[in-house]
XYZ file of C-alpha atoms in Angstrom:
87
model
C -36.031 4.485 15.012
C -37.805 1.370 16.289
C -36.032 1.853 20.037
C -37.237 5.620 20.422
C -40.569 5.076 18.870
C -41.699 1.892 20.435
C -38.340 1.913 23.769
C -41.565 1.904 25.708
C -43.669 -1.191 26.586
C -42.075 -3.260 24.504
C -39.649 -5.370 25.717
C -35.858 -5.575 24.381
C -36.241 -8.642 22.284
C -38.850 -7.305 20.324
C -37.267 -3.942 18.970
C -34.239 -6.576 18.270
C -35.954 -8.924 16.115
C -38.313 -5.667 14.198
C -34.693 -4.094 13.764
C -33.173 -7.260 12.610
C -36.577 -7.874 9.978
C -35.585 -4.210 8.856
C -31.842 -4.938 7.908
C -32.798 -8.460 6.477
C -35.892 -6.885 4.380
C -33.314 -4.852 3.017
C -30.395 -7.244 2.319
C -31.769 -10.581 1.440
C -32.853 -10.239 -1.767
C -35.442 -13.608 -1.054
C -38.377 -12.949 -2.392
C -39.664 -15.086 -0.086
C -38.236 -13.312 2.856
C -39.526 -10.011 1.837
C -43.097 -11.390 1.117
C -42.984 -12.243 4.954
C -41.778 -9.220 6.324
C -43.858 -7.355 4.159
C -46.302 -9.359 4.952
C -45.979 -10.450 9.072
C -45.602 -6.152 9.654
C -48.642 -5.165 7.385
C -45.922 -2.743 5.782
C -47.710 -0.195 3.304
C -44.966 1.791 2.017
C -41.148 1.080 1.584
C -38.609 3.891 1.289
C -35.315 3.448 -0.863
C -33.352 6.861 -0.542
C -29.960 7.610 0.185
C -29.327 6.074 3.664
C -30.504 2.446 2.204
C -28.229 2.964 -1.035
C -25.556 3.871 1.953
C -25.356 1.426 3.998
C -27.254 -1.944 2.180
C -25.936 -4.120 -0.366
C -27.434 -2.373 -4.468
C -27.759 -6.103 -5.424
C -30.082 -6.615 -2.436
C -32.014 -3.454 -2.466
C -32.491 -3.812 -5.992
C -34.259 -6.724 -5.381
C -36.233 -5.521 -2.910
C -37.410 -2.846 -5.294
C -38.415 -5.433 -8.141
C -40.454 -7.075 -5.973
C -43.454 -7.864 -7.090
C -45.507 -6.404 -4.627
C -43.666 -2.700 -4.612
C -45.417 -0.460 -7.352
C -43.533 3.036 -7.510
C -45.915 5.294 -5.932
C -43.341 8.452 -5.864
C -39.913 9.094 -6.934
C -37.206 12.205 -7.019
C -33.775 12.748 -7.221
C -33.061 11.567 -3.144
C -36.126 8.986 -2.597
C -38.171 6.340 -3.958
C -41.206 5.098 -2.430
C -43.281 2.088 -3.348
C -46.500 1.088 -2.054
C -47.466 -2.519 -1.346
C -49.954 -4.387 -2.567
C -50.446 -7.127 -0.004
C -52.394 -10.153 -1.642
């Protein structure tokens, strides 16, 4: 959603590398490499529902969700959101 919502005024390379941040936030598994994504994007809330179990590796978005910065702010039977404590 990062081409339709930002396609405009921002050039190519840009969407690429926010896209490729997005896949590698959720398949690294670094701690270190989630701090700086979470981090370099000022991200506030991460999502973990259906489409990231689909298509991203458990082990990695496991991880992400033990981070240490992720507190579980709401969960249900589809969804999980955590909210980010940036330090």
């Amino acid at each position: 959603h990062q081409r339709q919502q930002r396609g405009i005024g921002i050039a190519e390379p840009e969407i690429d590398r926010r896209q490729a941040d997005v896949r590698r936030l959720y398949t690294s598994g670094d701690p270190a490499v989630i701090e700086r994504i979470l981090r370099e994007y000022n991200v506030g809330y991460v999502l973990i529902g259906q489409t990231e179990r689909a298509y991203y590796p458990e082990n990695a978005v496991q991880a992400l969700e033990q981070h240490p910065q992720l507190t579980l702010a709401h969960e249900n039977e589809a969804v999980r959101v955590y909210e980010v404590t940036h330090r």
